Each structure stands twice: as structure tokens, then as C-alpha cells.
Coordinates of C-alpha atoms in Angstrom, one line a residue:
X225 CA -15.0 -36.1 -18.3
X226 CA -15.3 -39.8 -17.6
X227 CA -17.1 -40.2 -20.9
X228 CA -14.4 -38.3 -22.8
X229 CA -11.7 -40.4 -21.1
X230 CA -13.6 -43.6 -22.0
X231 CA -13.9 -42.5 -25.6
X232 CA -10.2 -41.7 -25.8
X233 CA -9.3 -45.0 -24.3
X234 CA -11.5 -46.8 -26.9
X235 CA -10.0 -44.8 -29.7
X236 CA -6.4 -45.7 -28.5
X237 CA -7.4 -49.3 -28.3
X238 CA -8.7 -49.2 -31.8
X239 CA -5.6 -47.6 -33.1
X240 CA -3.4 -50.2 -31.3
X241 CA -5.3 -53.1 -32.8
X242 CA -3.3 -55.0 -35.5
X243 CA -4.6 -54.6 -39.0
X244 CA -6.5 -57.6 -40.2
X245 CA -6.4 -59.5 -43.5
X246 CA -9.7 -58.9 -45.3
X247 CA -11.7 -61.2 -47.6
X248 CA -13.7 -60.0 -50.6
X249 CA -16.1 -62.3 -52.5
X250 CA -16.6 -61.2 -56.0
X251 CA -17.9 -62.5 -59.4
X252 CA -15.6 -62.4 -62.4
X253 CA -17.3 -62.8 -65.8
X254 CA -15.1 -65.0 -68.1
X255 CA -15.6 -64.5 -71.8
X256 CA -13.2 -67.5 -72.2
X257 CA -15.7 -69.9 -70.5
X258 CA -18.8 -68.5 -72.1
X259 CA -20.5 -70.6 -74.8
X260 CA -19.3 -74.0 -73.6
X261 CA -21.4 -77.0 -74.5
X262 CA -21.8 -78.2 -70.9
X263 CA -23.5 -75.0 -69.8
X264 CA -20.8 -74.1 -67.2
X265 CA -21.4 -70.6 -66.1
X266 CA -19.0 -67.9 -67.3
X267 CA -19.7 -66.0 -64.1
X268 CA -17.1 -67.3 -61.7
X269 CA -17.0 -66.9 -57.9
X270 CA -13.6 -65.5 -56.8
X271 CA -12.3 -64.8 -53.3
X272 CA -9.7 -62.1 -52.9
X273 CA -7.8 -62.1 -49.5
X274 CA -6.1 -58.8 -48.9
X275 CA -3.1 -58.5 -46.6
X276 CA -3.0 -56.5 -43.4
X277 CA -1.4 -53.4 -44.9
X278 CA -3.7 -53.2 -48.0
X279 CA -6.2 -50.7 -46.4
X280 CA -3.6 -48.5 -44.7
X281 CA -0.7 -48.4 -47.2
X282 CA -2.8 -46.8 -50.0
X283 CA 0.0 -46.3 -52.5
X284 CA 1.6 -49.8 -52.1
X285 CA 1.3 -52.6 -54.6
X286 CA 1.5 -56.3 -53.6
X287 CA 2.5 -59.6 -55.2
X288 CA -0.4 -62.0 -55.9
X289 CA -0.6 -65.7 -55.3
X290 CA -3.4 -67.5 -57.2
X291 CA -4.7 -70.7 -55.4
X292 CA -6.4 -73.4 -57.6
X293 CA -8.8 -75.8 -55.8
X294 CA -9.1 -79.5 -56.2
X295 CA -11.5 -81.8 -58.0
X296 CA -15.1 -82.2 -56.8
X297 CA -14.7 -79.0 -54.8
X298 CA -15.2 -75.3 -55.2
X299 CA -13.6 -72.1 -54.0
X300 CA -16.1 -72.1 -51.2
X301 CA -14.9 -75.6 -50.1
X302 CA -11.3 -74.4 -49.8
X303 CA -12.2 -71.2 -48.1
X304 CA -13.6 -73.5 -45.4
X305 CA -10.5 -75.8 -45.4
X306 CA -7.7 -73.2 -45.4
X307 CA -7.6 -70.1 -43.2
X308 CA -6.2 -67.9 -45.9
X309 CA -7.0 -64.7 -44.0
X310 CA -5.5 -65.9 -40.7
X311 CA -2.4 -67.1 -42.5
X312 CA -1.9 -63.7 -44.1
X313 CA -2.5 -62.0 -40.8
X314 CA 0.0 -64.3 -39.0
X315 CA 2.7 -63.2 -41.5
X316 CA 2.3 -59.7 -40.2
X317 CA 3.1 -56.4 -41.9
X318 CA 6.2 -56.1 -44.0
X319 CA 7.8 -56.8 -47.4
X320 CA 6.5 -60.4 -47.4
X321 CA 2.8 -59.4 -47.6
X322 CA 0.8 -60.6 -50.6
X323 CA -2.7 -60.9 -52.0
X324 CA -4.2 -64.4 -52.3
X325 CA -6.8 -65.1 -55.0
X326 CA -9.0 -68.2 -54.9
X327 CA -11.1 -68.7 -58.1
X328 CA -13.8 -71.2 -58.6
X329 CA -13.4 -73.7 -61.5
X330 CA -16.1 -76.2 -60.7
X331 CA -17.8 -77.7 -63.8
X332 CA -20.7 -80.1 -64.5
X333 CA -18.5 -83.2 -63.9
X334 CA -16.6 -81.9 -60.9
X335 CA -13.7 -79.8 -62.2
X336 CA -12.2 -78.1 -65.3
X337 CA -8.7 -79.7 -65.0
X338 CA -7.7 -76.1 -65.7
X339 CA -7.8 -77.0 -69.3
X340 CA -9.5 -75.7 -72.5
X341 CA -12.1 -77.3 -74.7
X342 CA -15.3 -76.4 -76.5
X343 CA -17.1 -78.8 -74.1
X344 CA -16.1 -77.3 -70.7
X345 CA -15.0 -73.9 -71.9
X346 CA -11.6 -72.3 -71.9
X347 CA -10.7 -72.5 -68.2
X348 CA -7.0 -71.9 -69.1
X349 CA -8.1 -68.6 -70.5
X350 CA -10.3 -67.9 -67.4
X351 CA -7.2 -68.0 -65.2
X352 CA -4.4 -66.6 -67.4
X353 CA -6.4 -63.9 -69.2
X354 CA -9.8 -63.0 -67.6
X355 CA -8.9 -63.5 -63.9
X356 CA -5.4 -62.0 -63.9
X357 CA -6.6 -59.1 -66.0
X358 CA -9.5 -58.5 -63.6
X359 CA -7.3 -58.6 -60.5
X360 CA -4.6 -56.4 -62.0
X361 CA -7.3 -53.9 -63.1
X362 CA -9.2 -53.8 -59.8
X363 CA -6.6 -54.3 -57.1
X364 CA -3.2 -52.9 -56.3
X365 CA -1.3 -55.9 -57.6
X366 CA 2.2 -55.8 -59.0
X367 CA 1.5 -56.8 -62.6
X368 CA 4.7 -58.7 -63.4
X369 CA 5.5 -62.4 -63.5
X370 CA 8.2 -61.9 -60.8
X371 CA 5.4 -60.9 -58.4
X372 CA 2.9 -63.5 -59.4
X373 CA 2.7 -67.0 -58.0
X374 CA 0.6 -70.0 -58.7
X375 CA -0.3 -72.8 -56.2
X376 CA -3.0 -75.5 -56.1
X377 CA -4.0 -78.7 -54.3
X378 CA -4.7 -82.0 -56.0
X379 CA -6.4 -81.0 -59.4
X380 CA -5.2 -77.5 -58.5
X381 CA -1.7 -78.8 -58.2
X382 CA -2.1 -80.4 -61.6
X383 CA -3.3 -77.0 -62.9
X384 CA -0.4 -75.2 -61.3
X385 CA 2.2 -77.3 -63.2
X386 CA 0.2 -77.3 -66.4
X387 CA -0.4 -73.5 -66.5
X388 CA 3.1 -72.7 -65.1
X389 CA 4.7 -74.7 -68.0
X390 CA 2.5 -73.1 -70.7
X391 CA 2.5 -69.5 -69.4
X392 CA 5.9 -68.7 -67.9
X393 CA 5.5 -65.1 -68.9
X394 CA 2.8 -64.8 -66.3
X395 CA 4.1 -66.7 -63.3
X396 CA 7.4 -66.5 -61.5
X397 CA 7.0 -69.3 -58.9
X398 CA 5.0 -72.5 -58.6
X399 CA 3.9 -74.7 -55.7
X400 CA 2.0 -77.9 -56.4
X401 CA 0.4 -79.4 -53.3
X402 CA -0.4 -83.1 -53.6
X403 CA -0.8 -82.7 -57.4
X404 CA -2.9 -85.3 -59.1
X405 CA -2.9 -86.6 -62.7
X406 CA 0.8 -86.5 -63.3
X407 CA 0.8 -90.1 -64.6
X408 CA -0.9 -90.5 -68.0
X409 CA -4.4 -91.7 -67.3
X410 CA -4.3 -95.5 -67.8
X411 CA -6.7 -97.7 -69.9
X412 CA -7.7 -99.5 -66.7
X413 CA -9.8 -96.5 -65.6
X414 CA -12.0 -96.5 -68.7
X415 CA -15.1 -98.6 -69.0
X416 CA -17.4 -99.3 -72.0
X417 CA -20.4 -98.8 -69.7
X418 CA -19.7 -95.0 -69.6
X419 CA -20.6 -94.7 -73.3
X420 CA -24.1 -96.2 -72.7
X421 CA -25.0 -94.1 -69.7
X422 CA -27.5 -91.2 -69.6
X423 CA -26.4 -87.9 -68.2
X424 CA -28.5 -88.6 -65.1
X425 CA -26.9 -92.0 -64.5
X426 CA -23.4 -90.5 -64.9
X427 CA -24.1 -87.7 -62.5
X428 CA -25.2 -90.3 -59.9
X429 CA -21.8 -92.0 -60.0
X430 CA -19.1 -91.7 -57.3
X431 CA -16.7 -88.8 -57.7
X432 CA -13.9 -90.9 -58.9
X433 CA -16.0 -92.4 -61.7
X434 CA -17.2 -88.9 -62.7
X435 CA -13.6 -88.0 -63.1
X436 CA -13.6 -90.0 -66.3
X437 CA -16.3 -87.7 -67.7
X438 CA -14.4 -84.6 -66.5
X439 CA -11.1 -85.5 -68.1
X440 CA -12.9 -86.6 -71.3
X441 CA -14.7 -83.3 -71.5
X442 CA -11.4 -81.4 -70.9
X443 CA -9.0 -83.5 -73.0
X444 CA -10.9 -85.4 -75.6
X445 CA -13.9 -83.2 -76.5
X446 CA -16.2 -84.1 -79.4
X447 CA -18.7 -81.3 -80.0
X448 CA -20.7 -83.6 -82.3
X449 CA -21.2 -86.4 -79.8
X450 CA -24.1 -85.6 -77.5
X451 CA -25.0 -85.8 -74.7
X452 CA -21.5 -85.7 -73.2
X453 CA -19.8 -83.9 -76.1
X454 CA -16.7 -86.0 -75.5
X455 CA -15.0 -89.2 -76.5
X456 CA -15.0 -91.3 -73.3
X457 CA -12.2 -93.7 -73.9
X458 CA -13.7 -96.7 -75.6
X459 CA -14.8 -97.5 -79.1
X460 CA -16.8 -100.6 -80.0
X461 CA -16.3 -101.8 -76.4
X462 CA -12.5 -101.5 -76.5
X463 CA -10.0 -98.9 -75.4
X464 CA -9.7 -96.1 -78.0
X465 CA -5.9 -95.6 -78.3
X466 CA -6.3 -92.2 -79.8
X467 CA -8.3 -90.9 -76.9
X468 CA -5.8 -92.4 -74.5
X469 CA -3.1 -90.6 -76.4
X470 CA -5.0 -87.3 -76.0
X471 CA -5.2 -87.9 -72.3
X472 CA -1.5 -88.8 -72.0
X473 CA -0.6 -85.6 -73.9
X474 CA -2.1 -83.6 -71.0
X475 CA 0.0 -85.3 -68.3
X476 CA 2.6 -82.9 -66.9
X477 CA 5.1 -85.7 -66.8
X478 CA 4.6 -86.1 -70.6
X479 CA 4.5 -82.4 -71.2
X480 CA 7.5 -81.4 -69.1
X481 CA 10.2 -82.2 -71.7
X482 CA 8.6 -79.6 -74.1
X483 CA 8.8 -76.9 -71.5
X484 CA 12.2 -77.2 -69.8
X485 CA 13.2 -73.6 -70.5
X486 CA 9.9 -72.4 -69.1
X487 CA 10.3 -74.5 -66.0
X488 CA 13.9 -73.4 -65.5
X489 CA 12.9 -69.8 -65.8
X490 CA 10.9 -70.0 -62.5
X491 CA 12.4 -68.4 -59.4
X492 CA 11.2 -71.5 -57.5
X493 CA 9.2 -74.7 -57.9
X494 CA 8.0 -76.8 -55.1
X495 CA 6.1 -80.1 -55.1
X496 CA 4.9 -82.0 -52.0
X497 CA 2.9 -85.1 -51.2
X498 CA 1.8 -87.2 -48.2
X499 CA 3.5 -90.5 -47.5
X500 CA 0.0 -92.2 -47.5
X501 CA -1.4 -90.0 -50.3
X502 CA -3.2 -91.9 -53.1
X503 CA -1.5 -89.6 -55.6
X504 CA 2.0 -90.3 -54.2
X505 CA 3.0 -92.3 -57.3
X506 CA 2.0 -89.4 -59.5
X507 CA 4.1 -87.0 -57.4
X508 CA 7.1 -89.3 -57.2
X509 CA 7.0 -89.6 -61.0
X510 CA 6.9 -85.8 -61.7
X511 CA 9.7 -85.3 -59.1
X512 CA 11.8 -88.0 -60.8
X513 CA 11.1 -86.6 -64.2
X514 CA 12.0 -83.0 -63.4
X515 CA 15.1 -84.3 -61.7
X516 CA 16.0 -86.2 -64.9
X517 CA 15.4 -83.1 -67.0
X518 CA 17.6 -81.0 -64.7
X519 CA 14.8 -78.7 -63.5
X520 CA 15.6 -77.4 -60.0
X521 CA 12.7 -77.8 -57.6
X522 CA 11.9 -78.4 -53.9
X523 CA 10.5 -81.8 -53.1
X524 CA 9.0 -83.0 -49.8
X525 CA 7.2 -86.1 -48.8
X526 CA 5.6 -85.5 -45.4
X527 CA 3.7 -87.7 -42.9
X528 CA 0.1 -87.3 -44.0
X529 CA -2.5 -88.2 -46.6
X530 CA -4.1 -86.3 -49.5
X531 CA -5.7 -83.6 -47.5
X532 CA -5.2 -83.8 -43.8
X533 CA -2.2 -81.4 -43.7
X534 CA -3.0 -78.8 -46.3
X535 CA -4.5 -76.3 -43.8
X536 CA -1.3 -76.3 -41.7
X537 CA 1.0 -76.4 -44.7
X538 CA -0.4 -73.4 -46.5
X539 CA 0.6 -71.2 -43.7
X540 CA 3.9 -72.9 -42.7
X541 CA 5.2 -73.9 -46.1
X542 CA 3.4 -72.2 -49.0
X543 CA 3.3 -68.6 -47.9
X544 CA 7.0 -68.6 -46.8
X545 CA 7.9 -70.2 -50.2
X546 CA 6.3 -67.3 -52.1
X547 CA 7.6 -64.7 -49.6
X548 CA 11.0 -66.0 -50.5
X549 CA 10.6 -66.2 -54.3
X550 CA 8.2 -63.4 -55.3
X551 CA 9.4 -59.9 -55.8
X552 CA 7.4 -56.8 -54.8
X553 CA 7.3 -53.5 -56.6
X554 CA 10.5 -52.1 -58.1

């Protein structure tokens, strides 16, 4: 009898336990990335964080928030920086529940810029076709823009604004955390020495210097120019104005005027930055430019730097933003 009572007590305790958010680590093959000149793998690591009700409400479908990681980092890095599962669990059960998807877009030089080129591969296509198609085909998502959000930090914040502008039919709300690269990349960051380096020498550079190779591979590809398969910003020892123009054309501040209807179609847009963040000038620029263009958006400058508050803010700011602006199943 005592054993039976003990088993019943254990069963009751198990039933009373709150449902937990669950993390799945999967690999998504990206035909869009395949065949690139850098040799970046088309098989991409993706984390899927499922909300507390996912395993119990078997007929229910959920909105999806895609999180884009920063430069010189991976999906693994951000899984260690942000407690996605704990944040979903803290929201509890209810209409605000959502799936969070964290894809990996690391490349040879530190990041894809969520762009498309023959050199890096089509990482735009990876996110907007391959990944979304995979998630909608394998999980109980709500496959509509009104139920799909995009958020990212740093380079991921850049990717959020870039992809949100270009693919408004796919995303209904955008949150850019400390987005980088809003200001057109200046000539002061280029250096003729980059053109004379070997691949091994370039890979040994600090991460900020390697960023020059990353943006060149993404925004000024040159398939006939081995070993980098890109125009690196100088020609005959001087700044190459055409390359600089290509880089500037990929700045969200420069792009925004072309995509005002797309931006205004969003249920919500948010941009934040730290008051001591090194990308603060970028973020103040895009905020001012969207304001000038009449694009409604939330703007916050908080006390912090480029990364010391993102763990806290994902749970306290980002998830409530999407809970407010994304719609569940009809």
C-alpha cells in the first residue's frame, strides 16, 4: 500500500509540474547556399525552441520568431548567451506562446551579412526560402506573415532590417537589437594591404579586420578573382569608388527609401541600442532616417554596451514585443 501511495504521489507531482519549453537541434540543408566559392557548408545548424504547450496542445499552431545571430558568432554562441527556453517558459502558457528559431549563418570570414552572392552563397535564400519552408513543413507553425517575426542582434539586427524590407510578404514584425552596418561602410576602413594578403594571413587578422573580407564577399563578389573571389575595396592602391558604391547600396539607411511601403506594412518595428554601444551612431542614423521617411517604429537607447544587456532584454523586451504584434491561428 505504501508503494502504491508513493507511486500515486509521484504521478500527481509529475502531472502538476509546469510544461517546459523544449530545444531541438537540427540540420537544415540549404540548396541556396550550396555551390558557393568559399566552401561554406550548405548544411546549417538550426535550433528550434518549442513553447510549453507545444507537446500537449497537439492540434495547436504557433507563431514563429526567427533570431539572427551576430558577426564572428554562431547559433551555438547565442544559445549560450540568451536563455531562449527559459524565456519562453517564463511567458507561461497562453495565446502569447511562440516558437523561436535560431539558424547558423557563420561563414569563412565570420558571417554572411544575411546577403546573397556567388562567393558566400545565397544566405538570403537560406533564411527566406529554405529555412522558413523547412520550419513550416516540419513544425506546427502558423505559415502566414502576420504570425512570423524576425529579430537579430548586431549583424543579425542588420539582417533583420535588410530581409524585412525585401521580404515583407514573409514577416509581419521586426526587432533589430543593436544593429550594425546601418551607415554605408566608409573608405577609412579599407586598406590596400588586404589585396596583397594570402588567405592564411587574412584569417589570422582580428575579427574587425576580417569584417572587410566578409562584407566584400557578400557585397562586392568577383568570382574571377581568386583567392578571395571578391573586390576588397582598393584598386591600384587607392579606394575603388565602385566597390564603395556597392557596399553603400547594402546599407539599410540607403535602402530604406526604396522600401517605405514594405516597412509601413509591418505590424511593428523596434530598434534599440546601448548608450555606450560602438554601433550607436549606426542606430541613431537608421532611427532618424525612418523618422524622416514617416515609418512608425519603436526606438530605445538604454544604459549598456553592445552585448551586456541582450540576455535580459530578449525576455523583457523582445518576446513581449512579438506577443503584442504577431497573430496566432485564425
